[in-house]
Amino acid sequence: IMLHSTLALSLLLIAVTSNLAMAIKKEKRAPQTLSRGWGDEITWVQTYEEGLYQAKKSNKPLMVIHHLEDCQYCQALKKAFAENEEIQEMAQNNFIMLNLMHETTDKNLSPDGQYVPRIMFVDPSLTVRADITGRYSNRLYTYEPQDMAFLIENMKKALRLIQTEL
């Protein structure tokens, strides 16, 4: 009887441990790690290539956010972006989302320089939308925390342009 209960207990422990390991593994794979604070409810793609693939497949525009951890402007923009419900909802439902802390090799994503923060839109036809810009002529694709209404307009524009052009 002693051997039987020890065996049962061991099996129980193994089952619990492997379930726990799977739960931990699931946690690690959740999009939260990819959100980097831009919105934990949003499903983020990992790479630009994956973003292009998903955009084409889903017929949704890809939104690319270039930023750096130690950039105060990026941090301020991230906070405004994450706190804006309309942006979060559109990002979740209507866009393929990517935030990058490094430059891509696609020169179309830095038409006026490699500054941060920078937000650009890519059509499902894989065209970088150089016509969807922010309000600053010296840094065309930058947005500031007070520009969230403008960013919302640009997100709607990105969605509208798909429907009219594809």
Short mmCIF file of C-alpha atoms in Angstrom, two decimals:
data_model
loop_
_atom_site.label_atom_id
_atom_site.label_comp_id
_atom_site.label_asym_id
_atom_site.label_seq_id
_atom_site.Cartn_x
_atom_site.Cartn_y
_atom_site.Cartn_z
CA ILE A 1 0.00 0.00 0.00
CA MET A 2 2.85 2.36 0.87
CA LEU A 3 4.48 1.84 -2.54
CA HIS A 4 1.14 2.37 -4.29
CA SER A 5 0.44 5.70 -2.58
CA THR A 6 4.01 6.91 -3.18
CA LEU A 7 3.62 6.10 -6.86
CA ALA A 8 0.23 7.85 -7.00
CA LEU A 9 1.68 10.89 -5.24
CA SER A 10 4.65 10.97 -7.62
CA LEU A 11 2.35 10.81 -10.63
CA LEU A 12 0.20 13.59 -9.16
CA LEU A 13 3.29 15.72 -8.61
CA ILE A 14 4.46 15.12 -12.18
CA ALA A 15 1.02 16.07 -13.54
CA VAL A 16 0.86 19.26 -11.47
CA THR A 17 4.43 20.23 -12.35
CA SER A 18 3.94 19.74 -16.07
CA ASN A 19 0.66 21.71 -15.99
CA LEU A 20 2.44 24.48 -14.14
CA ALA A 21 5.27 24.41 -16.66
CA MET A 22 2.74 24.66 -19.50
CA ALA A 23 0.97 27.55 -17.77
CA ILE A 24 4.28 29.37 -17.35
CA LYS A 25 5.20 28.69 -20.98
CA LYS A 26 1.81 30.06 -22.09
CA GLU A 27 2.38 33.20 -20.05
CA LYS A 28 5.71 33.72 -21.77
CA ARG A 29 4.19 33.46 -25.23
CA ALA A 30 1.35 35.90 -24.54
CA PRO A 31 1.49 39.10 -26.59
CA GLN A 32 2.18 41.09 -23.42
CA THR A 33 5.91 40.59 -23.87
CA LEU A 34 5.67 41.94 -27.41
CA SER A 35 3.47 44.87 -26.39
CA ARG A 36 6.35 46.54 -24.50
CA GLY A 37 3.72 48.72 -22.85
CA TRP A 38 1.95 49.88 -26.02
CA GLY A 39 -1.18 47.85 -25.24
CA ASP A 40 -1.43 44.44 -23.61
CA GLU A 41 -4.78 43.57 -25.19
CA ILE A 42 -3.36 44.01 -28.68
CA THR A 43 -1.93 41.02 -30.55
CA TRP A 44 1.52 42.12 -31.69
CA VAL A 45 3.51 40.51 -34.47
CA GLN A 46 7.16 39.84 -33.78
CA THR A 47 8.85 40.93 -37.00
CA TYR A 48 8.27 43.23 -39.94
CA GLU A 49 8.17 40.21 -42.27
CA GLU A 50 5.48 38.56 -40.14
CA GLY A 51 3.58 41.87 -40.14
CA LEU A 52 3.65 42.08 -43.94
CA TYR A 53 2.49 38.49 -44.24
CA GLN A 54 -0.39 39.01 -41.78
CA ALA A 55 -1.41 42.30 -43.42
CA LYS A 56 -1.62 40.65 -46.83
CA LYS A 57 -3.41 37.58 -45.48
CA SER A 58 -5.97 39.50 -43.40
CA ASN A 59 -6.36 42.51 -45.71
CA LYS A 60 -5.66 44.81 -42.76
CA PRO A 61 -3.12 47.60 -42.72
CA LEU A 62 0.09 47.12 -40.77
CA MET A 63 0.94 49.81 -38.23
CA VAL A 64 4.66 50.01 -37.43
CA ILE A 65 5.82 51.88 -34.34
CA HIS A 66 9.57 52.53 -34.11
CA HIS A 67 10.66 53.41 -30.58
CA LEU A 68 13.46 53.05 -28.05
CA GLU A 69 13.23 52.23 -24.35
CA ASP A 70 15.46 55.09 -23.22
CA CYS A 71 13.73 57.77 -25.32
CA GLN A 72 11.56 60.09 -23.20
CA TYR A 73 9.43 61.10 -26.22
CA CYS A 74 8.76 57.43 -26.97
CA GLN A 75 7.78 56.80 -23.36
CA ALA A 76 5.38 59.76 -23.35
CA LEU A 77 3.84 58.68 -26.65
CA LYS A 78 3.54 55.07 -25.47
CA LYS A 79 1.64 56.18 -22.35
CA ALA A 80 -0.83 58.29 -24.37
CA PHE A 81 -1.20 55.49 -26.95
CA ALA A 82 -1.80 52.80 -24.30
CA GLU A 83 -4.32 54.95 -22.40
CA ASN A 84 -6.39 55.90 -25.45
CA GLU A 85 -9.34 53.49 -25.67
CA GLU A 86 -10.24 54.30 -29.27
CA ILE A 87 -6.67 53.73 -30.46
CA GLN A 88 -6.40 50.49 -28.47
CA GLU A 89 -9.68 49.20 -29.86
CA MET A 90 -8.82 50.04 -33.48
CA ALA A 91 -5.34 48.56 -33.03
CA GLN A 92 -6.87 45.33 -31.67
CA ASN A 93 -9.55 44.95 -34.31
CA ASN A 94 -8.53 46.66 -37.53
CA PHE A 95 -4.74 46.59 -37.73
CA ILE A 96 -1.79 44.25 -37.74
CA MET A 97 0.41 45.78 -35.04
CA LEU A 98 4.19 45.85 -34.73
CA ASN A 99 6.40 47.86 -32.41
CA LEU A 100 10.12 47.75 -33.11
CA MET A 101 13.10 48.79 -31.05
CA HIS A 102 15.47 48.48 -34.02
CA GLU A 103 15.46 49.64 -37.60
CA THR A 104 14.18 47.44 -40.40
CA THR A 105 16.14 46.90 -43.57
CA ASP A 106 13.17 48.32 -45.50
CA LYS A 107 14.30 51.82 -46.47
CA ASN A 108 10.67 52.72 -47.28
CA LEU A 109 10.04 52.77 -43.53
CA SER A 110 12.53 55.61 -43.03
CA PRO A 111 11.81 57.97 -45.94
CA ASP A 112 12.88 61.03 -43.93
CA GLY A 113 15.31 59.51 -41.45
CA GLN A 114 15.60 56.92 -38.70
CA TYR A 115 14.25 58.89 -35.75
CA VAL A 116 12.01 57.71 -32.93
CA PRO A 117 9.19 57.65 -32.15
CA ARG A 118 7.93 57.04 -35.67
CA ILE A 119 4.60 55.52 -36.71
CA MET A 120 4.02 54.36 -40.25
CA PHE A 121 1.29 52.46 -42.04
CA VAL A 122 1.73 49.71 -44.61
CA ASP A 123 -1.12 48.70 -46.88
CA PRO A 124 -2.14 45.04 -47.35
CA SER A 125 -0.82 45.53 -50.90
CA LEU A 126 2.52 45.95 -49.04
CA THR A 127 2.83 49.63 -49.97
CA VAL A 128 4.30 51.87 -47.29
CA ARG A 129 1.89 54.81 -46.97
CA ALA A 130 4.15 57.83 -47.31
CA ASP A 131 0.96 59.89 -47.64
CA ILE A 132 -0.17 59.27 -44.06
CA THR A 133 1.94 61.61 -41.97
CA GLY A 134 1.86 63.39 -38.65
CA ARG A 135 1.80 67.14 -38.24
CA TYR A 136 5.52 67.94 -38.08
CA SER A 137 7.29 68.79 -41.32
CA ASN A 138 10.77 68.10 -39.89
CA ARG A 139 9.78 64.58 -38.76
CA LEU A 140 6.91 63.46 -40.90
CA TYR A 141 5.97 60.30 -39.02
CA THR A 142 6.36 61.41 -35.44
CA TYR A 143 3.45 61.93 -33.06
CA GLU A 144 3.39 63.56 -29.64
CA PRO A 145 1.15 62.61 -26.70
CA GLN A 146 -1.24 65.48 -27.54
CA ASP A 147 -1.60 64.18 -31.13
CA MET A 148 -3.76 61.14 -30.32
CA ALA A 149 -6.85 62.57 -32.07
CA PHE A 150 -4.67 63.16 -35.14
CA LEU A 151 -3.30 59.62 -34.96
CA ILE A 152 -6.88 58.29 -34.76
CA GLU A 153 -7.72 60.25 -37.93
CA ASN A 154 -4.67 58.75 -39.64
CA MET A 155 -5.65 55.24 -38.54
CA LYS A 156 -9.10 55.81 -40.05
CA LYS A 157 -7.46 57.19 -43.17
CA ALA A 158 -5.30 54.06 -43.46
CA LEU A 159 -8.46 51.91 -43.24
CA ARG A 160 -10.35 54.10 -45.71
CA LEU A 161 -7.57 54.10 -48.29
CA ILE A 162 -7.49 50.32 -48.36
CA GLN A 163 -11.15 50.10 -49.19
CA THR A 164 -10.87 52.63 -51.99
CA GLU A 165 -7.66 51.38 -53.55
CA LEU A 166 -7.67 47.61 -53.36
#
